[in-house]
Amino acid sequence: MVAASQSLAPAPGISPLVGVWHAVTGNFVVRRVAKALLTIWAVATMTFFLVRLMPGNPIEQYIGQLIAQYGLPYAEARDMAASLFSVDLDQPLMVQYVGYLGKIARGDLGMSIKSQGAKVSDIIVAFLPWTIFCVGFSLLISFILGIALGALMAYWRDSVLDYALTMIGSLLHSIPNYLIAMILIIFLGVRWELLPIVKMRGSMSPGMQPGFTIAFVVDVLFHAVLPIITYVVTTVGTWMLTMKASTTATLEEDYVNFARAKGLTDGRIRTAYVGRNAVLPLFTQFTLSIGFVFGGSVLIESIFVYRGIGQVLVSAVSGRDYPVMQGCFLITTASVVFANLLADLLYGYIDPRVRVGQ
Amino acid sequence: MSATVASPPSTPMPGMATVRAFGRTLLALVRQPAGAIGLFGVVFFLLLAFVGPSFVVLDVKTKLGKEYQLPSSEFLLGTDYQGRDVFSQIVHGGRDIIIVATTTALITTAIAVSLGALAGFLGGWFDTVVLAIADIILTIPQFPLLLVLATFVRLNNIVLLGVLLAALGWPALMRAIRSQVLSLRQRDYIEAARCLDLGTGHIVFQQILPSMTGYIAISFTLGMINAIFLQVGLIFLGLVPLSGNNWGVMLQLAWVRGAIFIKGGLGYILSPVVAISLLQLSLIMLARSLEEIFNPRLRRGN
């Protein structure tokens, strides 16, 4: 951000290299990509050193366990542990670290301890898409629903609809999403027996063939509907209230008055003049929300027994399957960082003021 | 303002005025319906968690034949899987939750306020570094990070849990404080203080921060809300081996034992759900009303 303001006024006479440096760091896209990579690197570094430097570190533990359980000689147990964690234990720590980063860059995240022979990357490829589908779809629904309802609330201020939605929105917003999930199961599933919750577990029915068939799509939605309802219900309130505040503020802008004075139609003012500008503050909220919802999927998936990456992370954590845990966490973070990056670039496209730097 | 150079601890606002300001805020709070309800809820839960246990004895006796009973006059909220009274568990189960939430909010606010104020006031490389760290922490999904950390740090101590939650919770508030300080430092009275050479510490903590008290109070409440969300989630997944009794442990036991599938278990599982939700709701209503009091511009919108 500091670099951005400098790049606007490059001092004359400095070497061309500095000029290029300022041009590159001053570029909005370059800065955002650099920030994303920095975050992923920080997370990879943190997990690497946590696994190795913490007291009772999991590699030593695992070696000890192999020796005790299978009576392996130390060297053999050590080799096995090294291959599972995808590190070379004979190298100095810094060399291990560089090697680890290199392997991550190539998509090699080691092997699972608990399910022998399964590659962590394969596990992630199998489960991550379900979470992305579920969370992404929910965010999209709740964002659109929230914008529509929020705009309505702003136009019909102090109406019954406004008060009712404000009440419901704040109420749902304050209850933790996992409690909403439980309430859904308790009442819809068990008390009133409206939904067969046991059958709805998993990400699809056993024996279902993936493909672009109606049966498959219906089945996938059937399994995802409860998590989606939970995500939508717990996030839509925020969008609604933010959109209402933002629309109310935009309605008082001079250019809106001017448009009215010019005699433009209400429809045109509402969409092109008010709507487009009122949505802008929601984008910054959107980026924060992606991380929150994606992170919260850990709890929601455990409650609904939805087979996504969050549930894999929970079982890896409770089973102390460190390579899987490390990989899942890294990928979850990377997905959030990537989604944030996309949202930010989109924001920069919609609102050109952002690109110049704050 | 002119005589404050030699006497460091004397602020322009001594005790009496602070008490009066607090009283005025309280009064404004009670005048709004939402504020009154929120305040009443928070006070109710504080009394329940800290005074209640001296009146209600925690029921630890296994009673065969009385498992999973629906609420009745004998057991106000029903019984659990061992026939123990749920009501007494609710009374005793709030203390730890509120202590962790308060610890977290205190540390979060302390870190956020000092870093935010310094970053905003000093600027330069300090500002850049603090902002970059805050950005990274904000981007990493908090809950998975806590899960991973919980495998390395044994979170069996409520203060430790509070510290860990605070270590992840400060960035959002820090950024807000920073931008407020950025705008405040242009004001004339700060300029005057700087001309008097009062020192960074004095200007930040004695001149700038007092004008942000309201904002900090709101953030404190929001910090508590977030801490409750995270800690109950962690306890629910069985990652915080907290011994004893609290709403999170109740929730986890009821869920794992399958209380939802047993007709008589409704009181057992719904009690912690309702308790946590009502506490969260009270805190949010309190925060919203504080916001309206300290930020009069909001009042016009509603």
XYZ file of C-alpha atoms in Angstrom:
660
model
C 0.000 0.000 0.000
C 2.932 2.260 0.668
C 4.440 1.275 -2.634
C 1.253 2.239 -4.424
C 1.365 5.854 -3.394
C 5.030 6.078 -4.310
C 4.495 4.578 -7.717
C 2.133 7.385 -8.633
C 5.001 9.842 -8.534
C 8.239 8.107 -9.554
C 11.103 10.459 -8.899
C 12.853 11.456 -12.121
C 16.406 10.332 -12.703
C 16.312 7.090 -10.677
C 17.589 3.975 -12.424
C 15.042 2.318 -14.735
C 15.102 -0.818 -12.548
C 13.546 1.074 -9.643
C 10.949 2.429 -12.015
C 10.066 -1.096 -13.131
C 9.938 -2.210 -9.477
C 7.516 0.577 -8.638
C 5.424 -0.149 -11.707
C 5.211 -3.825 -10.747
C 4.492 -3.327 -7.027
C 2.124 -0.508 -7.848
C 0.040 -2.799 -10.016
C -3.132 -3.849 -8.226
C -3.187 -7.388 -9.612
C 0.475 -8.027 -8.849
C 0.101 -6.765 -5.299
C -2.926 -8.946 -4.644
C -1.304 -12.072 -6.075
C 1.835 -11.419 -4.009
C -0.251 -11.065 -0.868
C -2.055 -14.340 -1.608
C 1.217 -16.206 -2.146
C 2.659 -14.680 1.031
C -0.300 -15.959 3.047
C -0.025 -19.484 1.645
C 3.714 -19.478 2.310
C 3.161 -18.304 5.896
C 0.674 -21.119 6.529
C 2.931 -23.772 4.947
C 5.864 -22.541 7.031
C 3.822 -22.498 10.208
C 2.580 -26.071 9.782
C 6.085 -27.299 8.884
C 7.681 -25.884 12.012
C 4.746 -26.807 14.250
C 5.085 -30.458 13.235
C 8.845 -30.512 13.785
C 9.614 -28.173 16.633
C 6.747 -28.765 19.027
C 7.509 -30.860 22.105
C 6.568 -34.488 21.505
C 6.652 -33.891 17.777
C 4.540 -36.253 15.686
C 7.418 -37.649 13.608
C 9.327 -38.881 16.657
C 6.067 -40.139 18.110
C 5.281 -42.058 14.956
C 8.759 -43.615 14.819
C 8.393 -44.713 18.446
C 4.973 -46.129 17.667
C 6.267 -48.130 14.678
C 9.081 -49.589 16.774
C 6.759 -50.497 19.623
C 3.959 -51.859 17.442
C 5.707 -53.759 14.666
C 9.147 -54.279 16.242
C 10.825 -52.507 13.327
C 14.481 -51.494 13.698
C 14.969 -47.745 14.238
C 16.429 -47.027 10.775
C 13.546 -48.713 8.978
C 10.911 -46.986 11.135
C 12.633 -43.681 10.473
C 12.574 -44.228 6.704
C 8.897 -45.090 6.813
C 8.070 -41.992 8.833
C 10.150 -39.866 6.474
C 8.240 -41.087 3.438
C 4.853 -40.591 5.090
C 5.613 -37.027 6.098
C 7.403 -36.497 2.782
C 10.592 -35.165 4.392
C 14.202 -36.332 4.416
C 15.087 -36.611 8.098
C 18.859 -36.849 7.481
C 19.077 -33.324 6.137
C 19.452 -30.207 8.249
C 16.161 -28.532 9.127
C 16.487 -25.695 6.616
C 17.166 -28.114 3.740
C 14.156 -30.192 4.828
C 12.111 -27.020 4.832
C 13.117 -26.020 1.312
C 12.481 -29.575 0.098
C 9.062 -29.522 1.766
C 8.098 -26.275 0.038
C 9.265 -27.737 -3.275
C 7.105 -30.826 -2.791
C 4.079 -28.721 -1.910
C 4.593 -26.689 -5.076
C 4.514 -29.973 -7.018
C 1.340 -31.092 -5.237
C 3.010 -33.795 -3.120
C 1.554 -33.572 0.365
C 2.802 -36.910 1.768
C 0.882 -40.022 2.746
C -1.824 -40.684 5.314
C -0.753 -42.422 8.530
C -4.144 -43.916 9.334
C -5.257 -45.181 5.934
C -2.067 -46.866 4.745
C -0.980 -46.133 1.214
C -3.433 -43.303 0.563
C -1.884 -40.139 -0.810
C -2.976 -36.974 0.987
C -3.452 -35.232 -2.348
C -5.827 -37.998 -3.504
C -7.872 -37.689 -0.311
C -8.146 -33.945 -0.821
C -9.134 -34.283 -4.485
C -11.903 -36.675 -3.430
C -13.407 -34.496 -0.703
C -12.595 -30.845 -1.435
C -14.995 -30.413 -4.418
C -18.007 -31.251 -2.229
C -17.151 -28.534 0.258
C -16.448 -25.992 -2.468
C -19.750 -26.858 -4.171
C -21.736 -26.642 -0.945
C -20.139 -23.479 0.434
C -19.929 -21.718 -2.930
C -23.531 -22.445 -3.857
C -24.752 -21.309 -0.420
C -22.766 -18.079 -0.500
C -24.130 -17.293 -3.947
C -27.739 -17.891 -2.875
C -27.428 -15.915 0.338
C -25.559 -13.037 -1.344
C -28.247 -12.609 -4.022
C -31.095 -13.106 -1.543
C -29.484 -10.677 0.904
C -29.015 -7.971 -1.740
C -32.603 -8.284 -2.915
C -34.112 -8.256 0.580
C -31.764 -5.508 1.795
C -32.687 -3.258 -1.112
C -36.392 -3.891 -0.465
C -35.896 -3.010 3.204
C -34.211 0.251 2.245
C -36.983 1.272 -0.168
C -39.767 0.289 2.202
C -38.129 1.678 5.315
C -40.166 1.484 8.543
C -42.621 -0.925 6.933
C -43.688 -4.178 8.578
C -41.388 -6.046 6.176
C -38.419 -3.925 7.262
C -39.011 -4.549 10.971
C -39.734 -8.246 10.537
C -36.646 -8.869 8.399
C -34.437 -6.826 10.735
C -35.636 -8.886 13.690
C -35.227 -12.227 11.919
C -31.884 -11.201 10.463
C -30.360 -10.200 13.794
C -31.830 -13.223 15.540
C -30.414 -15.733 13.054
C -27.136 -13.872 12.881
C -26.556 -14.154 16.620
C -27.102 -17.904 16.951
C -23.932 -19.878 16.116
C -24.351 -21.771 12.836
C -23.667 -25.177 14.385
C -26.524 -24.636 16.838
C -28.834 -23.801 13.899
C -27.662 -27.022 12.265
C -28.528 -28.974 15.425
C -31.933 -27.325 15.717
C -32.665 -28.266 12.076
C -31.769 -31.893 12.773
C -33.636 -32.050 16.066
C -36.884 -30.636 14.713
C -36.994 -31.342 10.964
C -35.264 -34.695 11.266
C -36.220 -36.261 14.559
C -39.225 -34.576 16.196
C -41.399 -33.858 13.188
C -39.814 -36.551 10.993
C -40.074 -34.350 7.903
C -36.676 -35.326 6.524
C -34.869 -38.673 6.540
C -31.679 -37.252 8.090
C -29.844 -40.563 8.305
C -30.332 -41.134 4.561
C -29.213 -37.562 3.874
C -25.766 -38.158 5.336
C -22.762 -38.270 3.030
C -22.344 -36.286 -0.158
C -24.296 -38.719 -2.354
C -26.199 -42.004 -2.055
C -24.185 -45.239 -2.231
C -24.143 -46.705 -5.731
C -24.954 -43.386 -7.408
C -23.090 -42.908 -10.687
C -21.613 -39.419 -11.046
C -22.556 -37.794 -14.320
C -24.774 -35.125 -15.807
C -27.991 -37.022 -15.195
C -31.061 -35.633 -13.478
C -30.983 -38.444 -10.910
C -27.435 -37.539 -9.911
C -28.089 -33.811 -9.604
C -31.218 -34.431 -7.532
C -29.321 -36.847 -5.312
C -26.447 -34.416 -4.746
C -28.855 -31.600 -3.858
C -30.777 -33.964 -1.559
C -27.598 -34.597 0.428
C -26.437 -30.985 0.377
C -29.725 -29.263 1.159
C -29.383 -29.152 4.956
C -25.824 -27.733 4.983
C -26.895 -25.223 2.313
C -29.929 -24.109 4.348
C -27.709 -23.698 7.401
C -25.111 -21.610 5.578
C -27.730 -19.442 3.850
C -29.808 -18.851 6.967
C -26.798 -17.857 9.074
C -25.219 -15.526 6.526
C -28.163 -13.879 4.783
C -28.893 -11.579 7.749
C -25.529 -9.863 7.470
C -25.957 -9.204 3.736
C -29.482 -7.922 4.265
C -28.555 -5.456 6.995
C -25.397 -4.253 5.238
C -27.262 -3.812 1.951
C -30.033 -1.894 3.674
C -27.591 0.510 5.349
C -25.613 0.916 2.159
C -28.682 1.525 -0.029
C -30.092 4.006 2.485
C -26.827 5.954 2.373
C -26.629 5.845 -1.429
C -30.217 7.080 -1.814
C -29.177 10.371 -0.219
C -26.319 10.994 -2.650
C -26.538 14.084 -4.811
C -26.217 12.177 -8.066
C -29.341 10.163 -7.199
C -31.284 13.385 -6.603
C -29.917 14.701 -9.856
C -31.025 11.580 -11.708
C -34.492 12.008 -10.237
C -34.550 15.648 -11.230
C -33.582 14.664 -14.753
C -36.722 12.528 -14.805
C -35.078 9.139 -15.154
C -37.344 6.175 -14.521
C -37.408 4.616 -11.076
C -36.217 1.313 -12.491
C -33.127 2.863 -14.011
C -32.275 4.814 -10.848
C -32.704 1.744 -8.672
C -30.448 -0.505 -10.708
C -27.794 1.567 -12.455
C -27.586 4.475 -10.000
C -28.339 3.083 -6.545
C -27.973 -0.693 -6.820
C -24.592 -0.790 -8.459
C -23.014 1.599 -5.965
C -24.768 0.189 -2.919
C -23.459 -3.306 -3.596
C -19.825 -2.194 -3.439
C -19.324 -2.263 0.359
C -20.722 -5.785 0.384
C -17.800 -7.086 -1.598
C -15.326 -6.380 1.189
C -17.674 -8.210 3.548
C -17.904 -11.035 1.056
C -14.177 -11.742 1.231
C -14.321 -11.972 5.025
C -17.373 -14.184 4.823
C -15.714 -16.734 2.528
C -13.143 -17.572 5.180
C -15.719 -17.660 7.932
C -18.127 -19.966 6.111
C -15.404 -22.206 4.700
C -13.832 -22.484 8.149
C -17.205 -23.083 9.760
C -17.857 -25.949 7.325
C -15.723 -28.058 9.666
C -18.491 -27.992 12.275
C -21.439 -28.073 9.892
C -20.092 -31.063 7.968
C -19.445 -32.944 11.209
C -22.988 -32.343 12.382
C -24.656 -33.364 9.119
C -22.027 -36.057 8.384
C -21.474 -34.436 4.976
C -18.390 -35.930 3.365
C -16.386 -32.802 2.648
C -12.911 -31.568 3.471
C -14.028 -30.195 6.853
C -15.033 -33.610 8.076
C -11.773 -35.105 6.822
C -9.912 -32.422 8.775
C -11.837 -33.212 11.958
C -11.189 -36.948 11.712
C -7.512 -36.305 10.898
C -7.226 -34.049 13.932
C -8.934 -36.451 16.312
C -6.968 -39.425 14.893
C -3.703 -37.431 14.963
C -3.138 -38.151 11.250
C -0.666 -35.281 10.867
C 0.097 -35.450 7.114
C -3.640 -35.421 6.267
C -4.262 -32.662 8.805
C -1.402 -30.572 7.438
C -2.555 -31.083 3.839
C -6.225 -30.341 4.558
C -5.403 -27.209 6.468
C -3.062 -25.977 3.772
C -5.617 -26.643 1.031
C -8.477 -25.098 3.007
C -6.420 -21.962 3.518
C -5.319 -21.937 -0.112
C -8.953 -22.207 -1.257
C -9.967 -19.294 0.928
C -6.990 -17.235 -0.210
C -7.784 -18.016 -3.834
C -11.463 -17.141 -3.381
C -10.478 -13.890 -1.691
C -8.135 -13.114 -4.545
C -10.894 -13.681 -7.096
C -13.336 -11.534 -5.133
C -10.758 -8.756 -4.782
C -9.867 -8.789 -8.476
C -13.559 -8.728 -9.336
C -14.009 -5.847 -6.912
C -11.156 -4.019 -8.586
C -12.907 -4.558 -11.904
C -16.306 -3.337 -10.659
C -14.931 -0.400 -8.692
C -11.913 1.068 -10.524
C -11.089 3.320 -7.541
C -9.730 0.288 -5.656
C -7.115 -0.473 -8.254
C -5.272 2.767 -7.644
C -4.607 1.685 -4.062
C -6.031 2.956 -0.838
C -4.645 21.042 29.022
C -1.697 23.331 29.667
C -0.715 21.996 33.097
C -0.569 18.312 32.201
C 3.110 18.249 31.268
C 4.603 17.611 34.709
C 1.924 15.372 36.214
C 1.773 12.150 34.189
C -1.166 10.269 35.742
C -3.630 13.160 35.942
C -5.924 12.978 32.939
C -8.385 15.727 32.099
C -11.125 13.315 33.214
C -10.804 12.259 36.857
C -12.935 9.527 38.464
C -16.147 11.434 39.062
C -16.639 12.455 35.449
C -15.956 8.913 34.243
C -18.588 7.540 36.595
C -21.047 10.146 35.367
C -20.297 9.307 31.729
C -20.822 5.636 32.509
C -24.127 6.411 34.199
C -25.270 8.475 31.234
C -24.431 5.617 28.849
C -26.321 3.164 31.043
C -29.344 5.434 31.069
C -29.292 5.856 27.295
C -28.984 2.096 26.989
C -32.020 1.355 29.136
C -34.142 3.858 27.189
C -33.910 1.755 24.031
C -35.933 -1.461 24.081
C -33.149 -3.487 22.439
C -30.547 -2.071 24.795
C -32.663 -2.746 27.851
C -33.301 -6.344 26.800
C -29.638 -6.901 25.943
C -28.433 -5.425 29.226
C -31.018 -7.397 31.178
C -29.949 -10.629 29.407
C -26.257 -10.089 30.051
C -26.838 -9.232 33.729
C -29.122 -12.268 34.036
C -26.484 -14.627 32.656
C -23.754 -13.078 34.812
C -25.889 -13.618 37.916
C -26.828 -17.123 36.793
C -23.218 -18.125 36.183
C -21.524 -16.475 39.154
C -24.179 -16.198 41.882
C -26.452 -19.080 40.876
C -23.993 -21.867 41.798
C -24.093 -20.836 45.475
C -27.841 -21.464 45.556
C -28.181 -24.517 43.302
C -26.169 -27.654 44.102
C -24.667 -29.422 41.081
C -26.384 -32.779 40.709
C -23.715 -35.477 40.242
C -25.645 -38.515 41.448
C -26.494 -41.204 38.891
C -30.161 -42.078 39.241
C -31.078 -45.339 37.526
C -34.523 -45.289 36.011
C -34.616 -41.503 35.739
C -32.523 -41.148 32.561
C -33.720 -38.820 29.794
C -36.728 -37.337 31.516
C -38.646 -34.445 30.010
C -38.882 -31.240 32.056
C -41.075 -31.666 35.122
C -41.582 -30.009 38.487
C -38.895 -32.266 39.962
C -36.374 -31.645 37.172
C -37.015 -28.180 35.718
C -35.145 -28.881 32.469
C -35.279 -32.678 32.490
C -32.469 -35.140 33.152
C -29.389 -36.339 31.249
C -28.239 -39.838 30.237
C -27.426 -40.687 33.864
C -30.574 -39.236 35.347
C -28.817 -36.094 36.608
C -30.640 -32.787 36.824
C -30.029 -30.640 33.708
C -31.079 -27.396 35.392
C -28.232 -27.579 37.914
C -25.777 -28.254 35.067
C -27.021 -25.157 33.227
C -26.577 -23.035 36.354
C -23.038 -24.325 36.890
C -22.095 -24.470 33.209
C -21.972 -20.784 32.310
C -19.033 -19.704 34.441
C -16.185 -21.177 32.343
C -17.756 -20.004 29.077
C -18.069 -16.426 30.329
C -14.571 -16.434 31.864
C -12.990 -17.599 28.601
C -15.031 -15.067 26.618
C -14.046 -12.212 28.938
C -10.370 -13.208 29.016
C -10.323 -13.394 25.232
C -12.094 -10.075 24.814
C -9.768 -8.362 27.310
C -6.578 -9.610 25.656
C -7.945 -9.057 22.133
C -8.868 -5.478 22.958
C -5.529 -4.816 24.663
C -3.504 -6.135 21.704
C -5.731 -4.494 19.090
C -5.855 -1.114 20.792
C -2.133 -0.822 21.479
C -1.032 -2.151 18.073
C -3.716 -0.229 16.180
C -3.016 3.034 17.959
C 0.738 2.724 17.542
C 0.484 1.642 13.903
C -1.821 4.515 13.081
C 0.188 7.062 14.979
C 3.710 5.981 14.034
C 3.059 4.829 10.466
C 6.122 3.766 8.486
C 7.543 0.242 8.592
C 5.848 -0.579 11.908
C 2.484 0.141 10.322
C 3.340 -1.927 7.223
C 4.485 -4.963 9.234
C 1.545 -4.926 11.654
C -0.913 -4.564 8.772
C 0.681 -7.434 6.850
C 0.507 -9.762 9.877
C -3.094 -8.733 10.509
C -3.974 -9.400 6.865
C -2.501 -12.894 6.985
C -4.284 -13.797 10.230
C -7.558 -12.413 8.857
C -7.310 -14.531 5.711
C -6.547 -17.875 7.386
C -9.843 -19.565 8.293
C -9.920 -19.346 12.077
C -11.680 -22.520 12.994
C -9.455 -24.950 11.041
C -6.406 -23.102 12.376
C -7.662 -23.586 15.928
C -8.225 -27.287 15.231
C -4.648 -27.684 14.058
C -3.266 -25.709 16.994
C -5.354 -27.756 19.420
C -3.420 -30.877 18.429
C -0.154 -29.264 19.498
C -1.227 -27.237 22.502
C -3.203 -29.014 25.180
C -6.025 -26.585 25.794
C -6.996 -27.875 29.204
C -6.620 -24.497 30.857
C -9.297 -21.868 30.342
C -6.869 -18.940 30.478
C -4.644 -20.572 27.861
C -7.684 -21.084 25.653
C -8.525 -17.395 26.050
C -4.973 -16.365 25.120
C -5.010 -18.550 22.010
C -8.380 -17.219 20.873
C -7.153 -13.660 21.442
C -3.978 -14.275 19.446
C -6.216 -14.878 16.418
C -8.937 -12.361 17.213
C -7.199 -8.988 17.269
C -6.696 -8.058 13.564
C -10.177 -6.785 12.687
C -10.380 -4.463 15.684
C -6.765 -3.402 15.182
C -7.519 -2.217 11.657
C -10.554 -0.274 12.823
C -8.642 1.393 15.676
C -5.812 2.222 13.299
C -8.047 4.010 10.834
C -9.746 5.945 13.640
C -6.364 7.036 14.984
C -5.342 8.056 11.468
C -8.257 10.472 11.322
C -7.928 11.628 14.943
C -4.278 12.477 14.691
C -5.052 15.285 12.270
C -7.141 17.076 14.905
C -5.956 20.321 16.438
C -5.691 19.104 20.006
C -3.318 16.316 18.997
C -1.286 18.826 17.044
C -1.160 20.932 20.207
C -0.070 17.965 22.311
C 2.668 17.220 19.836
C 3.898 20.822 19.942
C 4.086 20.470 23.736
C 6.350 17.441 23.120
C 4.197 15.167 25.272
C 5.649 11.926 23.867
C 4.042 9.193 21.758
C 2.881 7.105 24.720
C 1.157 10.023 26.381
C -0.514 11.256 23.211
C -1.752 7.811 22.158
C -2.942 6.544 25.522
C -4.029 9.768 27.241
C -5.203 11.949 24.374
C -6.359 9.724 21.519
C -7.705 6.568 23.146
C -10.133 8.201 25.644
C -12.133 9.575 22.717
C -12.568 6.027 21.435
C -13.956 4.471 24.648
C -17.360 3.805 23.144
C -15.922 2.099 20.141
C -13.704 -0.071 22.327
C -16.696 -1.077 24.480
C -18.566 -2.252 21.378
C -15.565 -4.212 20.158
C -15.189 -5.818 23.572
C -18.736 -7.155 23.336
C -18.192 -8.382 19.773
C -14.968 -10.069 20.909
C -16.909 -11.959 23.567
C -19.456 -13.117 20.998
C -16.761 -14.467 18.699
C -14.929 -16.152 21.573
C -18.094 -17.946 22.676
C -18.721 -19.131 19.112
C -15.200 -20.512 18.745
C -14.762 -22.080 22.166
C -18.105 -23.897 22.155
C -17.291 -25.160 18.654
C -13.918 -26.476 19.816
C -15.416 -28.109 22.901
C -18.174 -29.615 20.775
C -15.637 -31.339 18.530
C -13.976 -32.725 21.659
C -10.743 -30.809 21.109
C -10.730 -28.924 24.382
C -10.466 -31.499 27.150
C -12.016 -29.153 29.687
C -12.878 -31.083 32.751
C -15.972 -30.250 34.732
C -19.174 -28.762 33.646
C -19.977 -26.205 31.004
C -22.533 -25.675 28.275
C -20.135 -26.781 25.568
C -19.377 -30.075 27.317
C -23.109 -30.612 27.902
C -23.769 -30.040 24.212
C -21.032 -32.458 23.184
C -22.119 -35.209 25.602
C -25.770 -34.861 24.639
C -24.870 -35.028 20.926
C -22.427 -37.929 21.196
C -24.815 -39.932 23.416
C -27.536 -39.499 20.795
C -29.915 -37.564 23.027
C -31.628 -36.177 19.932
C -32.992 -39.609 19.023
C -34.501 -40.195 22.459
C -37.867 -38.634 23.178
C -37.004 -37.666 26.760
C -33.666 -36.160 25.725
C -35.209 -33.018 24.261
C -34.772 -30.965 27.429
C -31.204 -32.199 27.834
C -30.002 -31.194 24.363
C -32.076 -28.042 23.940
C -31.046 -26.507 27.287
C -27.411 -25.722 26.369
C -28.505 -24.754 22.815
C -30.980 -22.215 24.176
C -28.614 -20.968 26.901
C -25.786 -20.276 24.446
C -28.125 -18.703 21.884
C -29.757 -16.407 24.445
C -26.384 -15.291 25.814
C -25.187 -14.539 22.258
C -28.414 -12.718 21.454
C -28.179 -10.556 24.596
C -24.565 -9.656 23.812
C -25.421 -8.735 20.209
C -28.361 -6.569 21.258
C -26.108 -4.852 23.788
C -23.438 -4.256 21.131
C -26.001 -2.885 18.633
C -27.464 -0.478 21.164
C -24.022 0.714 22.263
C -23.309 1.341 18.601
C -26.396 3.518 18.285
C -25.516 5.495 21.411
C -21.917 6.162 20.441
C -22.579 6.660 16.756
C -25.561 9.029 16.511
C -25.476 8.956 12.720
C -26.919 5.426 12.844
C -30.053 6.617 14.640
C -31.226 8.521 11.600
C -31.135 5.387 9.410
C -33.522 3.413 11.591
